[in-house]
PDB file of C-alpha atoms in Angstrom:
ATOM      1  CA  MET A 275      75.702 122.977 194.995  1.00  0.00           C
ATOM      2  CA  SER A 276      73.430 123.467 198.035  1.00  0.00           C
ATOM      3  CA  PHE A 277      70.326 122.716 195.953  1.00  0.00           C
ATOM      4  CA  PHE A 278      71.827 119.531 194.606  1.00  0.00           C
ATOM      5  CA  THR A 279      72.741 118.292 198.157  1.00  0.00           C
ATOM      6  CA  ASN A 280      69.249 119.021 199.435  1.00  0.00           C
ATOM      7  CA  TRP A 281      67.823 117.188 196.426  1.00  0.00           C
ATOM      8  CA  LEU A 282      69.872 114.027 197.148  1.00  0.00           C
ATOM      9  CA  GLU A 283      68.921 114.207 200.812  1.00  0.00           C
ATOM     10  CA  SER A 284      65.240 114.345 199.894  1.00  0.00           C
ATOM     11  CA  ILE A 285      65.505 111.305 197.625  1.00  0.00           C
ATOM     12  CA  ILE A 286      67.336 109.309 200.328  1.00  0.00           C
ATOM     13  CA  ALA A 287      64.836 110.276 202.970  1.00  0.00           C
ATOM     14  CA  PHE A 288      61.888 109.500 200.785  1.00  0.00           C
ATOM     15  CA  LEU A 289      63.312 106.107 199.871  1.00  0.00           C
ATOM     16  CA  LEU A 290      63.761 105.280 203.598  1.00  0.00           C
ATOM     17  CA  LEU A 291      60.270 106.442 204.396  1.00  0.00           C
ATOM     18  CA  ALA A 292      58.882 104.381 201.495  1.00  0.00           C
ATOM     19  CA  ALA A 293      60.700 101.283 202.706  1.00  0.00           C
ATOM     20  CA  VAL A 294      59.202 101.735 206.223  1.00  0.00           C
ATOM     21  CA  VAL A 295      55.722 102.319 204.774  1.00  0.00           C
ATOM     22  CA  ASP A 296      56.085  99.218 202.599  1.00  0.00           C
ATOM     23  CA  LEU A 297      56.934  97.110 205.645  1.00  0.00           C
ATOM     24  CA  LEU A 298      53.982  98.449 207.618  1.00  0.00           C
ATOM     25  CA  LEU A 299      51.362  98.067 204.963  1.00  0.00           C
ATOM     26  CA  PRO A 300      49.580  94.627 204.748  1.00  0.00           C
ATOM     27  CA  SER A 301      50.089  92.515 201.633  1.00  0.00           C
ATOM     28  CA  ASN A 302      46.802  93.337 199.837  1.00  0.00           C
ATOM     29  CA  ARG A 303      45.424  95.464 197.039  1.00  0.00           C
ATOM     30  CA  PHE A 304      45.841  98.657 199.134  1.00  0.00           C
ATOM     31  CA  GLN A 305      49.551  98.049 199.207  1.00  0.00           C
ATOM     32  CA  GLN A 306      49.730  98.085 195.366  1.00  0.00           C
ATOM     33  CA  TYR A 307      47.951 101.466 195.264  1.00  0.00           C
ATOM     34  CA  ALA A 308      50.391 102.745 197.949  1.00  0.00           C
ATOM     35  CA  LYS A 309      53.338 101.699 195.899  1.00  0.00           C
ATOM     36  CA  VAL A 310      51.951 103.552 192.786  1.00  0.00           C
ATOM     37  CA  VAL A 311      51.564 106.654 194.857  1.00  0.00           C
ATOM     38  CA  ILE A 312      55.013 106.322 196.397  1.00  0.00           C
ATOM     39  CA  GLY A 313      56.501 105.782 192.890  1.00  0.00           C
ATOM     40  CA  LEU A 314      54.780 108.942 191.570  1.00  0.00           C
ATOM     41  CA  LEU A 315      56.033 110.985 194.572  1.00  0.00           C
ATOM     42  CA  LEU A 316      59.533 109.665 194.060  1.00  0.00           C
ATOM     43  CA  LEU A 317      59.328 110.637 190.414  1.00  0.00           C
ATOM     44  CA  PHE A 318      58.220 114.090 191.335  1.00  0.00           C
ATOM     45  CA  ILE A 319      61.135 114.518 193.762  1.00  0.00           C
ATOM     46  CA  MET A 320      63.677 113.269 191.218  1.00  0.00           C
ATOM     47  CA  LEU A 321      62.324 115.713 188.695  1.00  0.00           C
ATOM     48  CA  GLN A 322      62.662 118.695 191.073  1.00  0.00           C
ATOM     49  CA  PRO A 323      65.856 120.008 189.307  1.00  0.00           C
ATOM     50  CA  LEU A 324      63.955 120.103 186.042  1.00  0.00           C
ATOM     51  CA  TRP A 325      61.078 122.040 187.614  1.00  0.00           C
ATOM     52  CA  LYS A 326      63.597 124.472 189.016  1.00  0.00           C
ATOM     53  CA  ILE A 327      65.018 125.131 185.595  1.00  0.00           C
ATOM     54  CA  LEU A 328      61.643 125.438 183.887  1.00  0.00           C
ATOM     55  CA  SER A 329      60.405 127.826 186.599  1.00  0.00           C
ATOM     56  CA  VAL A 330      63.045 130.428 185.583  1.00  0.00           C
ATOM     57  CA  ASP A 331      61.464 133.388 183.827  1.00  0.00           C
ATOM     58  CA  ILE A 332      62.915 133.043 180.302  1.00  0.00           C
ATOM     59  CA  GLU A 333      61.711 136.438 179.166  1.00  0.00           C
ATOM     60  CA  GLU A 334      63.277 138.103 182.135  1.00  0.00           C
ATOM     61  CA  LYS A 335      66.545 136.364 181.544  1.00  0.00           C
ATOM     62  CA  LEU A 336      66.464 137.344 177.819  1.00  0.00           C
ATOM     63  CA  ALA A 337      65.744 140.953 178.785  1.00  0.00           C
ATOM     64  CA  GLU A 338      68.666 140.934 181.189  1.00  0.00           C
ATOM     65  CA  TRP A 339      70.929 139.481 178.448  1.00  0.00           C
ATOM     66  CA  ALA A 340      69.725 142.102 175.922  1.00  0.00           C
ATOM     67  CA  ASP A 341      70.369 144.908 178.456  1.00  0.00           C
ATOM     68  CA  SER A 342      73.805 143.534 179.131  1.00  0.00           C
ATOM     69  CA  THR A 343      74.620 143.319 175.421  1.00  0.00           C
ATOM     70  CA  ILE A 344      73.379 146.868 174.675  1.00  0.00           C
ATOM     71  CA  THR A 345      75.415 148.182 177.615  1.00  0.00           C
ATOM     72  CA  ASP A 346      78.499 146.428 176.317  1.00  0.00           C
ATOM     73  CA  GLN A 347      78.022 147.856 172.877  1.00  0.00           C
ATOM     74  CA  GLN A 348      77.559 151.292 174.215  1.00  0.00           C
ATOM     75  CA  ALA A 349      80.641 151.060 176.263  1.00  0.00           C
ATOM     76  CA  ALA A 350      82.573 149.761 173.223  1.00  0.00           C
ATOM     77  CA  THR A 351      81.248 152.668 171.117  1.00  0.00           C
ATOM     78  CA  ALA A 352      82.210 155.252 173.777  1.00  0.00           C
ATOM     79  CA  ALA A 353      85.673 153.742 173.967  1.00  0.00           C
ATOM     80  CA  ILE A 354      86.179 153.842 170.194  1.00  0.00           C
ATOM     81  CA  SER A 355      84.936 157.409 170.078  1.00  0.00           C
ATOM     82  CA  LYS A 356      87.213 158.423 172.873  1.00  0.00           C
ATOM     83  CA  GLN A 357      90.188 156.665 171.238  1.00  0.00           C
ATOM     84  CA  SER A 358      89.430 158.367 167.852  1.00  0.00           C
ATOM     85  CA  SER A 359      89.247 161.829 169.623  1.00  0.00           C
ATOM     86  CA  LEU A 360      92.599 161.164 171.375  1.00  0.00           C
ATOM     87  CA  GLU A 361      94.171 160.082 168.045  1.00  0.00           C
ATOM     88  CA  SER A 362      92.912 163.213 166.218  1.00  0.00           C
ATOM     89  CA  SER A 363      94.302 165.462 168.997  1.00  0.00           C
ATOM     90  CA  LYS A 364      97.638 163.583 168.914  1.00  0.00           C
ATOM     91  CA  GLU A 365      97.828 163.915 165.128  1.00  0.00           C
ATOM     92  CA  LEU A 366      97.047 167.668 165.288  1.00  0.00           C
ATOM     93  CA  PHE A 367      99.727 168.146 167.944  1.00  0.00           C
ATOM     94  CA  ILE A 368     102.238 166.208 165.800  1.00  0.00           C
ATOM     95  CA  LEU A 369     101.424 168.401 162.750  1.00  0.00           C
ATOM     96  CA  LYS A 370     101.830 171.647 164.623  1.00  0.00           C
ATOM     97  CA  GLU A 371     105.153 170.472 166.163  1.00  0.00           C
ATOM     98  CA  SER A 372     106.373 169.376 162.755  1.00  0.00           C
ATOM     99  CA  GLU A 373     105.427 172.673 161.149  1.00  0.00           C
ATOM    100  CA  GLN A 374     107.229 174.581 163.895  1.00  0.00           C
ATOM    101  CA  GLN A 375     110.401 172.504 163.531  1.00  0.00           C
ATOM    102  CA  LEU A 376     110.427 172.953 159.721  1.00  0.00           C
ATOM    103  CA  GLN A 377     110.100 176.633 160.130  1.00  0.00           C
ATOM    104  CA  ALA A 378     112.865 176.862 162.698  1.00  0.00           C
ATOM    105  CA  LEU A 379     115.227 174.736 160.517  1.00  0.00           C
ATOM    106  CA  VAL A 380     115.227 177.313 157.685  1.00  0.00           C
ATOM    107  CA  GLU A 381     114.304 180.569 159.388  1.00  0.00           C
ATOM    108  CA  ASN A 382     117.850 182.107 159.703  1.00  0.00           C
ATOM    109  CA  ASP A 383     118.963 181.023 156.214  1.00  0.00           C
ATOM    110  CA  LEU A 384     115.830 182.447 154.629  1.00  0.00           C
ATOM    111  CA  LYS A 385     116.396 185.785 156.282  1.00  0.00           C
ATOM    112  CA  GLN A 386     120.111 185.911 155.364  1.00  0.00           C
ATOM    113  CA  THR A 387     120.011 184.485 151.844  1.00  0.00           C
ATOM    114  CA  PHE A 388     116.604 185.499 150.511  1.00  0.00           C
ATOM    115  CA  HIS A 389     115.493 188.267 152.912  1.00  0.00           C
ATOM    116  CA  LYS A 390     112.210 186.444 153.507  1.00  0.00           C
ATOM    117  CA  GLU A 391     110.428 184.739 156.382  1.00  0.00           C
ATOM    118  CA  ILE A 392     107.729 182.047 156.616  1.00  0.00           C
ATOM    119  CA  VAL A 393     104.336 183.423 157.566  1.00  0.00           C
ATOM    120  CA  ASP A 394     102.738 179.998 157.866  1.00  0.00           C
ATOM    121  CA  ILE A 395     103.207 176.286 157.017  1.00  0.00           C
ATOM    122  CA  ASN A 396     100.428 173.766 156.434  1.00  0.00           C
ATOM    123  CA  ILE A 397     101.361 170.106 156.149  1.00  0.00           C
ATOM    124  CA  GLN A 398      98.767 167.913 154.365  1.00  0.00           C
ATOM    125  CA  VAL A 399      99.126 164.171 155.297  1.00  0.00           C
ATOM    126  CA  GLU A 400      97.859 161.617 152.853  1.00  0.00           C
ATOM    127  CA  LYS A 401      98.013 158.677 155.201  1.00  0.00           C
ATOM    128  CA  TRP A 402      98.551 158.139 158.937  1.00  0.00           C
ATOM    129  CA  GLU A 403      99.820 155.015 160.670  1.00  0.00           C
ATOM    130  CA  ASN A 404      99.728 154.593 164.438  1.00  0.00           C
ATOM    131  CA  SER A 405      99.133 158.336 164.770  1.00  0.00           C
ATOM    132  CA  LEU A 406     102.306 159.137 162.816  1.00  0.00           C
ATOM    133  CA  PRO A 407     102.355 160.661 159.290  1.00  0.00           C
ATOM    134  CA  LYS A 408     103.298 157.944 156.822  1.00  0.00           C
ATOM    135  CA  ASN A 409     102.808 159.746 153.453  1.00  0.00           C
ATOM    136  CA  ILE A 410     102.937 163.554 153.039  1.00  0.00           C
ATOM    137  CA  GLU A 411     100.683 164.800 150.301  1.00  0.00           C
ATOM    138  CA  ARG A 412     102.040 168.391 150.193  1.00  0.00           C
ATOM    139  CA  ILE A 413     103.363 171.233 152.198  1.00  0.00           C
ATOM    140  CA  ASP A 414     101.953 174.743 151.692  1.00  0.00           C
ATOM    141  CA  VAL A 415     104.534 177.366 152.610  1.00  0.00           C
ATOM    142  CA  TYR A 416     103.466 181.023 152.976  1.00  0.00           C
ATOM    143  CA  MET A 417     106.321 183.532 152.613  1.00  0.00           C
ATOM    144  CA  ALA A 418     106.756 187.274 152.680  1.00  0.00           C
ATOM    145  CA  PRO A 419     109.650 189.738 152.425  1.00  0.00           C
ATOM    146  CA  ILE A 420     110.825 190.721 155.870  1.00  0.00           C
ATOM    147  CA  SER A 421     110.016 194.414 155.290  1.00  0.00           C
ATOM    148  CA  ASP A 422     106.445 193.577 154.333  1.00  0.00           C
ATOM    149  CA  ARG A 423     105.485 191.561 157.467  1.00  0.00           C
ATOM    150  CA  ALA A 424     104.424 194.781 159.317  1.00  0.00           C
ATOM    151  CA  GLY A 425     101.651 195.413 156.819  1.00  0.00           C
ATOM    152  CA  LYS A 426      98.719 193.449 155.623  1.00  0.00           C
ATOM    153  CA  ALA A 427      99.235 190.651 153.145  1.00  0.00           C
ATOM    154  CA  TYR A 428      97.807 189.059 150.091  1.00  0.00           C
ATOM    155  CA  VAL A 429      98.379 185.371 149.203  1.00  0.00           C
ATOM    156  CA  LYS A 430      99.468 184.557 145.647  1.00  0.00           C
ATOM    157  CA  GLU A 431     100.101 180.905 144.923  1.00  0.00           C
ATOM    158  CA  ILE A 432     103.165 180.089 142.775  1.00  0.00           C
ATOM    159  CA  SER A 433     102.718 176.909 140.785  1.00  0.00           C
ATOM    160  CA  ILE A 434     106.033 175.056 140.426  1.00  0.00           C
ATOM    161  CA  ASP A 435     106.456 172.768 137.401  1.00  0.00           C
ATOM    162  CA  ALA A 436     109.960 171.387 136.977  1.00  0.00           C
ATOM    163  CA  SER A 437     109.130 170.278 133.421  1.00  0.00           C
ATOM    164  CA  LYS A 438     108.637 173.904 132.162  1.00  0.00           C
ATOM    165  CA  GLN A 439     111.218 176.583 131.870  1.00  0.00           C
ATOM    166  CA  ALA A 440     111.070 179.148 134.581  1.00  0.00           C
ATOM    167  CA  GLU A 441     109.730 182.621 133.774  1.00  0.00           C
ATOM    168  CA  PRO A 442     111.781 185.507 134.985  1.00  0.00           C
ATOM    169  CA  GLY A 443     109.295 186.348 137.733  1.00  0.00           C
ATOM    170  CA  GLN A 444     109.373 182.748 138.976  1.00  0.00           C
ATOM    171  CA  LYS A 445     113.151 182.408 139.304  1.00  0.00           C
ATOM    172  CA  GLU A 446     113.300 183.440 143.050  1.00  0.00           C
ATOM    173  CA  GLU A 447     110.344 181.155 143.906  1.00  0.00           C
ATOM    174  CA  ARG A 448     112.017 178.206 142.238  1.00  0.00           C
ATOM    175  CA  GLU A 449     115.189 178.949 144.128  1.00  0.00           C
ATOM    176  CA  LEU A 450     113.131 179.035 147.361  1.00  0.00           C
ATOM    177  CA  ALA A 451     111.484 175.754 146.511  1.00  0.00           C
ATOM    178  CA  SER A 452     114.857 174.144 145.743  1.00  0.00           C
ATOM    179  CA  PHE A 453     116.301 175.510 148.942  1.00  0.00           C
ATOM    180  CA  LEU A 454     113.481 174.182 151.076  1.00  0.00           C
ATOM    181  CA  SER A 455     113.461 170.809 149.218  1.00  0.00           C
ATOM    182  CA  LYS A 456     117.152 170.265 150.160  1.00  0.00           C
ATOM    183  CA  LYS A 457     116.775 171.500 153.770  1.00  0.00           C
ATOM    184  CA  TRP A 458     113.636 169.500 154.463  1.00  0.00           C
ATOM    185  CA  ASN A 459     114.567 166.527 152.143  1.00  0.00           C
ATOM    186  CA  ILE A 460     111.200 166.816 150.441  1.00  0.00           C
ATOM    187  CA  PRO A 461     110.625 166.690 146.643  1.00  0.00           C
ATOM    188  CA  THR A 462     109.792 170.056 145.134  1.00  0.00           C
ATOM    189  CA  GLU A 463     106.670 168.443 143.655  1.00  0.00           C
ATOM    190  CA  GLN A 464     105.233 168.351 147.181  1.00  0.00           C
ATOM    191  CA  LEU A 465     106.041 171.936 147.942  1.00  0.00           C
ATOM    192  CA  ASN A 466     103.452 174.721 147.211  1.00  0.00           C
ATOM    193  CA  ILE A 467     105.073 178.159 147.593  1.00  0.00           C
ATOM    194  CA  HIS A 468     102.621 180.987 148.348  1.00  0.00           C
ATOM    195  CA  MET A 469     104.104 184.506 148.141  1.00  0.00           C
ATOM    196  CA  VAL A 470     102.456 187.017 150.555  1.00  0.00           C
ATOM    197  CA  GLU A 471     102.433 190.582 149.209  1.00  0.00           C
ATOM    198  CA  GLU A 472     101.795 193.782 150.983  1.00  0.00           C
ATOM    199  CA  GLY A 473      98.379 195.413 150.667  1.00  0.00           C
ATOM    200  CA  ASP A 474      95.705 192.840 151.408  1.00  0.00           C
ATOM    201  CA  SER A 475      94.745 190.436 154.141  1.00  0.00           C
ATOM    202  CA  LEU A 476      95.897 186.871 154.375  1.00  0.00           C
ATOM    203  CA  GLY A 477      93.190 184.365 153.734  1.00  0.00           C
TER     204      GLY A 477
END
């Protein structure tokens, strides 16, 4: 705004000066040359804003714009990475809390009815939505007889297929799966029961 005001003042002052000079000069050929010079000077003054724009270092401005763009992109990338890390931590916390709640929900009944306890629970989530589990793929449940928990353990996966008739050795595992399915309101097809036996290490 200050530049524009000064520019207008310069034009007005020059016009006044040109008028005074025109009055003082005699009416001859020299006056015609003077008018040409005055006209060129006036044109130069009027084009000052254009010279101001053209005098800007374009390469410098482009470099500043590029640096600003890169900085913004880096900030956005860092923000996304931080958000992703926070979401992963939140999801892990939710999983662990859910596993503990599931275990606490059936702990007493398992001991009293089946004389077993849960060694570990792993929930596999198929899809998350807003850091909350939307679809559960499966739940792996590791169990052991109460008397065997003092020793080492071996993991033996029990495959549960409702379409096949249960073998005598799988009857208890099916009963456990049915019990957990009702307690947790989860289909038996999503439950994988792993029996932990005494003698070897878990893993």
